[in-house]
Short mmCIF file of C-alpha atoms in Angstrom, two decimals:
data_model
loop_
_atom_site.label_atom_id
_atom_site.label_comp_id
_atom_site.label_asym_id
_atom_site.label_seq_id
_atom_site.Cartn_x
_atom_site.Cartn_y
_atom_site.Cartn_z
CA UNK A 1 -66.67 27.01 16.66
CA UNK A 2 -66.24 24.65 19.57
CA UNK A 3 -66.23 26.41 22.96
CA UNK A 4 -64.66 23.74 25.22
CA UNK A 5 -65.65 24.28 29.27
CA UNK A 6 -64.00 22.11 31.65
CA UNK A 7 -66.69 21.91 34.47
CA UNK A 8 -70.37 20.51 34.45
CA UNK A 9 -72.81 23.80 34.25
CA UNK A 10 -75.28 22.69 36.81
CA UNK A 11 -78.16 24.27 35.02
CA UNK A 12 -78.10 21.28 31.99
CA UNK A 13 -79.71 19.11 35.24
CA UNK A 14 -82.68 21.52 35.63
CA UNK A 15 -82.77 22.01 31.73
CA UNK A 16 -83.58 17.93 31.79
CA UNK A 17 -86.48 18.64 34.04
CA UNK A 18 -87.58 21.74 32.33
CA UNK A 19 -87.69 19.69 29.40
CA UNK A 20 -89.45 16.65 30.93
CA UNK A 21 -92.03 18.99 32.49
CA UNK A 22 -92.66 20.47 28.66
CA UNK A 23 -93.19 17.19 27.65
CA UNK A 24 -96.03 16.14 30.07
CA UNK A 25 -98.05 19.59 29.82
CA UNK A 26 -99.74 21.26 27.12
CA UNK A 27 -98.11 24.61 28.17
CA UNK A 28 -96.58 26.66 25.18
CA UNK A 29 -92.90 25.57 24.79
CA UNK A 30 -89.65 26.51 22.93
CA UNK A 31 -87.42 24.06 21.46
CA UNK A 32 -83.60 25.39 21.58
CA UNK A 33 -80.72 23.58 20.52
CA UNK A 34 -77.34 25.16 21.75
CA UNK A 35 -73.49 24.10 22.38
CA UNK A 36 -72.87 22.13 25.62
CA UNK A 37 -72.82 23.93 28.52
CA UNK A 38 -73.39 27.79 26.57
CA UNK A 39 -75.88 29.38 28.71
CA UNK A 40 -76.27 31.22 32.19
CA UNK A 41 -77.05 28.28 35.20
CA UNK A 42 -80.45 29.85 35.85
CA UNK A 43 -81.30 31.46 32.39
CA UNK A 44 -83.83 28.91 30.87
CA UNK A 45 -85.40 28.31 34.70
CA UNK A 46 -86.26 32.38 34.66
CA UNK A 47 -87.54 32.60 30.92
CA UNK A 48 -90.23 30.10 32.08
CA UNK A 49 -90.92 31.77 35.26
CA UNK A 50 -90.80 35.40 33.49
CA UNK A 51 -92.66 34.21 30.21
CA UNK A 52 -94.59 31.20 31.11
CA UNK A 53 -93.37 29.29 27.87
CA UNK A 54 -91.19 25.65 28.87
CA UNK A 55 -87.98 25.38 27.02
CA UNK A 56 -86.94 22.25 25.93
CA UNK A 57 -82.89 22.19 25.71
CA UNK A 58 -81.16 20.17 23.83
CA UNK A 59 -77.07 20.53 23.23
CA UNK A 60 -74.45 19.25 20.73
CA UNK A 61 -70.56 19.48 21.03
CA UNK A 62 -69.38 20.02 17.23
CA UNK A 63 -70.61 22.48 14.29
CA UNK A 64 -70.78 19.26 11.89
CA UNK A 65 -73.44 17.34 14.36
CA UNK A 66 -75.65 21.11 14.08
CA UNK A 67 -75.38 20.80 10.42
CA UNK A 68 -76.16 17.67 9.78
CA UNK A 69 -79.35 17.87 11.73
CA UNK A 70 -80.82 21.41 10.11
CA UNK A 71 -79.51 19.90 6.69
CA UNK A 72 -80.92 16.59 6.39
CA UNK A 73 -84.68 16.56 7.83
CA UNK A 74 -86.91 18.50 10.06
CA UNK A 75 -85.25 19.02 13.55
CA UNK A 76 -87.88 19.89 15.13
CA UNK A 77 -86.26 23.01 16.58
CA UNK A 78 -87.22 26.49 16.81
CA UNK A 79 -84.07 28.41 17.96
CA UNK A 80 -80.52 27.25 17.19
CA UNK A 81 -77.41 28.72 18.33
CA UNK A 82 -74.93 28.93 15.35
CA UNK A 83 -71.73 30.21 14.88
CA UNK A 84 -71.25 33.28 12.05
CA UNK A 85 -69.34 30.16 9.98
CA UNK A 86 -71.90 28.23 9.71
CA UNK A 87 -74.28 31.07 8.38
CA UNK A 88 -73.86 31.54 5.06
CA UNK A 89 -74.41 27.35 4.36
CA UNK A 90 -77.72 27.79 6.61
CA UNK A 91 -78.98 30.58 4.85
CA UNK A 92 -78.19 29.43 1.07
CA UNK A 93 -80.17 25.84 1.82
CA UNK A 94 -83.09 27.98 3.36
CA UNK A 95 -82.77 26.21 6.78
CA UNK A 96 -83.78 30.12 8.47
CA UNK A 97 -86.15 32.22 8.83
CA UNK A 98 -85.53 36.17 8.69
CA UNK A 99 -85.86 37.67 11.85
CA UNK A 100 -89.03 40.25 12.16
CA UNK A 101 -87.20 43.40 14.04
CA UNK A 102 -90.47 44.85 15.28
CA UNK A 103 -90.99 41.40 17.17
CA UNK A 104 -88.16 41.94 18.50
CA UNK A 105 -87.68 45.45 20.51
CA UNK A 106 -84.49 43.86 22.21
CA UNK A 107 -82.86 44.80 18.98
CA UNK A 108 -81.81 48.32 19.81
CA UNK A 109 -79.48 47.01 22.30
CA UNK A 110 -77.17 45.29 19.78
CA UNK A 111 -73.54 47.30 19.02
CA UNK A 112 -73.54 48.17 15.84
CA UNK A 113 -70.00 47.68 15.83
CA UNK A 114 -70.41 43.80 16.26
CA UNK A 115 -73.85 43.85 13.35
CA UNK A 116 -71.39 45.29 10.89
CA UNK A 117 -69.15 42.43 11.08
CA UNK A 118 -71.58 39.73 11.54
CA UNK A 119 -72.77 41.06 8.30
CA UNK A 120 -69.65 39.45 6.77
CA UNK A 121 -71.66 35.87 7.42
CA UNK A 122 -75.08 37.39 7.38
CA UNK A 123 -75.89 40.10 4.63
CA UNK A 124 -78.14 43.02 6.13
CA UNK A 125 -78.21 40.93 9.32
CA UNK A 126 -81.23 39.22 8.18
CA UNK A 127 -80.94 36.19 10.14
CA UNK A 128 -78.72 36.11 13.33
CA UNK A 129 -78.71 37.78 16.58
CA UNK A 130 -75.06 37.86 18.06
CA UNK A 131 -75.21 35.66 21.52
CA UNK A 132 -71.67 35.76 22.55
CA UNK A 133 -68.57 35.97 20.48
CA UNK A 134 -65.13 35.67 20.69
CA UNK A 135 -61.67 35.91 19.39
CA UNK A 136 -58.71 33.17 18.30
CA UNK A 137 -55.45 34.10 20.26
CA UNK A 138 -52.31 33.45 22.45
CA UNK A 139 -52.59 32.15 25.77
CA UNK A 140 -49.43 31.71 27.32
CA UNK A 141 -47.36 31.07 30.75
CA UNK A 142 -46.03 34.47 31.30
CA UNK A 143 -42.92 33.38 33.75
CA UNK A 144 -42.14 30.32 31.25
CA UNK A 145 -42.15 32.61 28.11
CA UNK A 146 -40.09 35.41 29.87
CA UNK A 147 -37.74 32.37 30.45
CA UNK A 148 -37.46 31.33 27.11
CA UNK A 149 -37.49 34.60 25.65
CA UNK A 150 -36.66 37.12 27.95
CA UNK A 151 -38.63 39.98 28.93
CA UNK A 152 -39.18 41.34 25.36
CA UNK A 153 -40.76 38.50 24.26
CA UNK A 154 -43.03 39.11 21.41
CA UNK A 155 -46.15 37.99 23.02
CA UNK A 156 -48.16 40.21 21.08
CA UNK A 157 -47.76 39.43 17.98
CA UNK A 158 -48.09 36.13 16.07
CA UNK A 159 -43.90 36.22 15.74
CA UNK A 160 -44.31 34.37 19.22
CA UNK A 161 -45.68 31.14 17.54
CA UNK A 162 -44.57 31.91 13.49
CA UNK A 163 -41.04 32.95 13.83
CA UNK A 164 -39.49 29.36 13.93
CA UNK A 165 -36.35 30.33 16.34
CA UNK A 166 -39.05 31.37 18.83
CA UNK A 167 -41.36 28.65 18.63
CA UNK A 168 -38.24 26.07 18.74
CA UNK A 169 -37.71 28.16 22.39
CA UNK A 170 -41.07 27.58 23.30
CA UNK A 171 -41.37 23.71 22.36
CA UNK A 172 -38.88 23.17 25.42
CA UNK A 173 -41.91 24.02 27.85
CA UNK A 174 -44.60 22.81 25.44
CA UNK A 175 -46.78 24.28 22.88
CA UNK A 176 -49.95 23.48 21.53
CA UNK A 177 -52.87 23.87 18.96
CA UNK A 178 -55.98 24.00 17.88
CA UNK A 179 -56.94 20.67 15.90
CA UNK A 180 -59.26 23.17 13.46
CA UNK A 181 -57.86 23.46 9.77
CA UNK A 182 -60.70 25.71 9.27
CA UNK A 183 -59.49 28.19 12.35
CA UNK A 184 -55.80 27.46 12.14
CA UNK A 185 -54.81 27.90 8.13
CA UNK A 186 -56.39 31.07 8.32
CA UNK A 187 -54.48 32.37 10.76
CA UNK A 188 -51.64 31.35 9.18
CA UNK A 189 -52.22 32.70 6.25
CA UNK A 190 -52.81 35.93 7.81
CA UNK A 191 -49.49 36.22 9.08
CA UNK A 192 -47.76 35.00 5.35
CA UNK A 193 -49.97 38.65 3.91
CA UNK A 194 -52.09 36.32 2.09
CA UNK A 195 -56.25 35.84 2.32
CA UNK A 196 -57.13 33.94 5.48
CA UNK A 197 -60.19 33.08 3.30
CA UNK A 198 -58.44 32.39 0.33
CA UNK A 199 -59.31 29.91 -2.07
CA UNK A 200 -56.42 29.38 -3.96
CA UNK A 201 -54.51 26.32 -3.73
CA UNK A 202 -50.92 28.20 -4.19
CA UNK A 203 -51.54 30.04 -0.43
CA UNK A 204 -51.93 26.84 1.06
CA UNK A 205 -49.19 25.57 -0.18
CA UNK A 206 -47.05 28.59 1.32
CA UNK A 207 -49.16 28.03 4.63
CA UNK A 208 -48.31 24.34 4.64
CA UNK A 209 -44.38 24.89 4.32
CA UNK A 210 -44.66 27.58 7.24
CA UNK A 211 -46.37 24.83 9.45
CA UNK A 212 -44.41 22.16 8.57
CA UNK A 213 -41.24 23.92 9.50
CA UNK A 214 -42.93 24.44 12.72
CA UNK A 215 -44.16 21.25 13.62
CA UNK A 216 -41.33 20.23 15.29
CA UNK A 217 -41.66 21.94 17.56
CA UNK A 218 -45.23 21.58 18.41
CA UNK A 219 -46.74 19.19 21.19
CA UNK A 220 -50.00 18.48 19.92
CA UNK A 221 -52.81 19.94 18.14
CA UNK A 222 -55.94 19.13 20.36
CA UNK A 223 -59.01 21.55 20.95
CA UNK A 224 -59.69 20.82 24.96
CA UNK A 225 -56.37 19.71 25.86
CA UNK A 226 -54.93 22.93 26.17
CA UNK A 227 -57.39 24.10 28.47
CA UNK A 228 -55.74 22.09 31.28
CA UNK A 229 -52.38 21.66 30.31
CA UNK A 230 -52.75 25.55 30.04
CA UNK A 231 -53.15 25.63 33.45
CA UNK A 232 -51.16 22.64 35.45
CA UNK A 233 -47.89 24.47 33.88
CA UNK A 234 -47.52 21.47 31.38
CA UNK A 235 -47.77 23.71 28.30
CA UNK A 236 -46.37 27.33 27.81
CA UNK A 237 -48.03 28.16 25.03
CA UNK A 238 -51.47 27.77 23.30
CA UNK A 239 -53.09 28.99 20.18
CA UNK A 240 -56.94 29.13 20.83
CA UNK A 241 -59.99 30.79 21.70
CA UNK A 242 -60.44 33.92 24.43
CA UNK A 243 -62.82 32.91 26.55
CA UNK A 244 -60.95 28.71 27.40
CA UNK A 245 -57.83 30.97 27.71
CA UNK A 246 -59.39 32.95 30.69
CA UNK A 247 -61.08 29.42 32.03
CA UNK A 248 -57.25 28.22 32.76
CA UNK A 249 -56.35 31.31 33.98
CA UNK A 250 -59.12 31.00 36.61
CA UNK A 251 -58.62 27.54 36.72
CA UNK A 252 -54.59 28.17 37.74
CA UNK A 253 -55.66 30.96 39.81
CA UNK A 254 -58.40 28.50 42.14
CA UNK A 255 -55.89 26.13 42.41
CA UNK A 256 -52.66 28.09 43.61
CA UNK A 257 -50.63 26.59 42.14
CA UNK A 258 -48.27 29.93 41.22
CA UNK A 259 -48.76 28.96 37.03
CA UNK A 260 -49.65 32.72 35.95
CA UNK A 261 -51.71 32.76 32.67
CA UNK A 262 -52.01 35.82 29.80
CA UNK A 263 -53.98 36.37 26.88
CA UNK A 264 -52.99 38.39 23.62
CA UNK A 265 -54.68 39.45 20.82
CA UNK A 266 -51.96 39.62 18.24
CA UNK A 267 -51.73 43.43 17.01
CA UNK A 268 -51.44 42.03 13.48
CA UNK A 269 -54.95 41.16 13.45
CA UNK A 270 -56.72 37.72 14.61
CA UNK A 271 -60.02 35.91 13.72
CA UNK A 272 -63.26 37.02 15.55
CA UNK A 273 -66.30 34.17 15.61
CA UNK A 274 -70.12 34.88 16.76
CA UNK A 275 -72.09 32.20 18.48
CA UNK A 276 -75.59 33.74 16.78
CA UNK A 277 -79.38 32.54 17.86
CA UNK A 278 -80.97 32.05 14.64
CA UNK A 279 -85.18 30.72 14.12
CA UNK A 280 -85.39 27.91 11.64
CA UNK A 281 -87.53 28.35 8.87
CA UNK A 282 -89.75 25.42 9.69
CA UNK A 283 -90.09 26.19 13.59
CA UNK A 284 -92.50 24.56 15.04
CA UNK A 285 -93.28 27.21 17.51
CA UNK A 286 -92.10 30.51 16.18
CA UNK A 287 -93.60 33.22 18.17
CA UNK A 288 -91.85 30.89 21.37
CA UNK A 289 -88.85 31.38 19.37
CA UNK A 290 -88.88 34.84 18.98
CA UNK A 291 -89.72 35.38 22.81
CA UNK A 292 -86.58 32.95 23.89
CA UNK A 293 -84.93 35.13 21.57
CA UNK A 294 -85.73 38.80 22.28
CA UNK A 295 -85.53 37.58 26.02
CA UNK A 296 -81.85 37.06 25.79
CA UNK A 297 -81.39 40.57 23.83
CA UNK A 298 -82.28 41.75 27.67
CA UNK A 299 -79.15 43.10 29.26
CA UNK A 300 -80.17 42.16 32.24
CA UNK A 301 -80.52 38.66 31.02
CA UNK A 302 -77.47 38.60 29.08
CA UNK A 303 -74.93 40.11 31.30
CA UNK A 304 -74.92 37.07 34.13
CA UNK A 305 -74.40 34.38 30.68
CA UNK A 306 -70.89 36.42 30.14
CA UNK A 307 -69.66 36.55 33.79
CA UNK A 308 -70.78 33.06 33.74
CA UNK A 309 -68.69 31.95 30.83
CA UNK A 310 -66.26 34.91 29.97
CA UNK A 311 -67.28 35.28 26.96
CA UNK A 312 -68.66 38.92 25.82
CA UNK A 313 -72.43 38.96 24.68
CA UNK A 314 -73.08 41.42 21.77
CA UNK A 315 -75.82 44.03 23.88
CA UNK A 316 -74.20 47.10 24.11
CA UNK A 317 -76.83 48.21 27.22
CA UNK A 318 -75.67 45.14 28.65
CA UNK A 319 -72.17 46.11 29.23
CA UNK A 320 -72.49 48.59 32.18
CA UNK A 321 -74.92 45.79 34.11
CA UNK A 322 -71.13 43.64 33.93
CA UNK A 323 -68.90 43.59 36.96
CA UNK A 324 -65.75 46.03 36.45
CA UNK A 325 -63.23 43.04 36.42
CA UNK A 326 -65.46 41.30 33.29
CA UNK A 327 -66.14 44.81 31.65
CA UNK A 328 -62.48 46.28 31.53
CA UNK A 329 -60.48 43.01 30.68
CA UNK A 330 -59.01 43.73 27.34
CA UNK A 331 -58.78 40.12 27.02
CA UNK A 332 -62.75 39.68 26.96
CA UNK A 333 -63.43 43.09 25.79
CA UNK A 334 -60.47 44.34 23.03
CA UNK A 335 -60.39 47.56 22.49
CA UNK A 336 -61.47 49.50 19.71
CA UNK A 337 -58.18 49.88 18.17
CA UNK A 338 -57.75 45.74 18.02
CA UNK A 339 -61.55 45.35 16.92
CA UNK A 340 -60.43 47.07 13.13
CA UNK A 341 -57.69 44.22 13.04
CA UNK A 342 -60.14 41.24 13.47
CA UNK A 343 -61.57 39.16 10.54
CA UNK A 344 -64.13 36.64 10.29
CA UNK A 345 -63.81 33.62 8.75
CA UNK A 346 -66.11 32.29 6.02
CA UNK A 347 -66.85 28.25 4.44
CA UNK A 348 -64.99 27.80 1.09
CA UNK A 349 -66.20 25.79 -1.94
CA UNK A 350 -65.80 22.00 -1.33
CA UNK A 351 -62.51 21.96 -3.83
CA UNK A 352 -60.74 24.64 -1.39
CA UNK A 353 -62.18 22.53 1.60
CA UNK A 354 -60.71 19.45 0.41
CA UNK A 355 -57.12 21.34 -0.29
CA UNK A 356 -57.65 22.66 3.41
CA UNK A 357 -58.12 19.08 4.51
CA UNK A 358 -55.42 17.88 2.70
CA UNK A 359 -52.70 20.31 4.18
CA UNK A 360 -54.08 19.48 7.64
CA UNK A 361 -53.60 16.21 7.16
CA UNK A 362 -49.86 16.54 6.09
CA UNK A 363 -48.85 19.36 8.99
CA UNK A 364 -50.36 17.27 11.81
CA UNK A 365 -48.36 13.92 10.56
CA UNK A 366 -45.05 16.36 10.14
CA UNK A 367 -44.56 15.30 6.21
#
């Protein structure tokens, strides 16, 4: 999963150094490979001072540029940050290692709550740690939705973007999408009652005549858009991820400019992703890997990479070290009650995948 952030993390500068400074030394390094802009602004600058190992960071912006790399040759990385979708692919072509719990004591922390559904992507959580994680919901303009639909609006509940007399309501003050057939069908077939992983052809067909009804009344579908449009007021409504929901909230908040953003979980049920750190089975420096690894399974580590990001971490020791405004935000932390409504989403064979594509294809052209 993409996790768009609008603003330059300052740390990326001193991970360029850190890296340069691996290169010229013969001190033992780590070589991690993570999302733009996905990590706390001093964490990699205090695993070198606390460990004495140099990470070299590297980042990419889209799940297909990770895959290609671990697929097609030696990266030359040891630790990779991968989402829970991309797990199953990585594990069948033997791209990871298992992960060695006794060399890692950071494991007790984890919330068993989060392992069990990880293990939907990961059998036996073999392979992945959770890093942070996530859900795909409604982000929305609460004075422009009460003013399109009144003050029993259904904003918690995918009826708000589904139910076609709503949505043409909401297309007035703009609505928008995530440009993700792989995030968006799902959901949509989730509200029709049918498999969001399905791989029959029939469902898609169903979830293609729901969105194409809809389009109409859709602005765009665009996955970093929204974040800002969210924000200025030019958009009411967005379909997306938690954590760039709460960046235009703050975002419309620092600027004052009166635009008061929500977040909703739907109570049917909504997909949940993990960004996972993973050790490729052809690390160069394993034992590094492990001790990037088990360093971030430190709650006092982890804690600052969540209020940094909004995003919740999966270290259940870490969630007391979080400051009350991060820790008791349903938005960043559901409670338990939504957590048995969330799914994951899984990769489908290549003949579902190319359906998928297809649909896509017609619903964003409207025909």
């Amino acid at each position: 999963m993409r996790r768009h952030r609008g603003y330059i993390n300052l740390g990326l500068g001193a991970c360029v150094a850190v890296a340069s400074a691996a290169m010229a030394t013969d001190a033992p390094s780590v070589h991690v490979y993570n999302w733009y802009d996905y990590i706390g602004p001093t964490t990699l600058h205090d695993f070198k001072r606390d460990s004495g190992i140099e990470p070299v960071y590297d980042t990419f912006d889209s799940a297909e540029v990770l895959e290609g790399k671990l697929l097609t040759s030696r990266s030359g990385y040891d630790v990779v940050v991968a989402s829970n979708y991309s797990l199953p692919t990585l594990i069948q072509a033997g791209a990871l290692a298992p992960l060695p719990r006794d060399r890692l004591p950071g494991w007790k922390n984890l919330d068993d709550g989060l392992l069990g559904k990880l293990a939907d992507n990961d059998p036996g959580n073999r392979y992945a740690v959770p890093y942070l994680w996530g859900t795909n919901g409604i982000g929305y303009n609460i004075d422009k939705v009460r003013a399109a639909l009144g003050d029993n609006a259904p904003v918690d509940s995918w009826d708000l973007v589904f139910k076609e007399e709503n949505l043409a309501r909401l297309g007035e003050c703009g609505v928008a999408m995530l440009d993700s057939p792989s995030e968006m069908l799902p959901v949509a077939l989730h509200y029709l009652g049918l498999p969001p992983n399905s791989t029959d052809a029939e469902d898609y067909r169903k979830a293609e005549a729901l969105l194409l009804k809809l389009r109409p009344h859709i602005a765009y579908f665009n996955s970093s858009k929204f974040i800002s449009d969210l924000s200025n007021g030019n958009i009411c409504v967005a379909v997306g991820w938690s954590g760039a929901m709460l960046e235009a909230k703050t975002n419309a908040e620092q600027a004052g400019n009166g635009v008061k953003i929500a977040y909703s979980l739907p109570k049917e049920g909504a997909p949940v992703w993990f960004d996972t750190l993973v050790l490729l089975k052809d690390a160069p420096h394993p034992a590094q890997g492990l001790a990037f690894i088990d360093y971030l399974l430190r709650p006092e580590v982890i804690a600052p990479v969540t209020e940094h990001l909004s995003y919740p971490n999966g270290n259940r020791a870490a969630t007391a070290l979080l400051n009350a405004a991060t820790r008791d935000n349903l938005a960043v932390y559901p409670p338990a009650s939504a957590m048995a409504t969330l799914f994951t989403l899984e990769p489908l064979p290549k003949a579902t995948e190319r359906v998928r594509t297809r649909v896509w294809s017609k619903v964003k052209n409207g025909q």
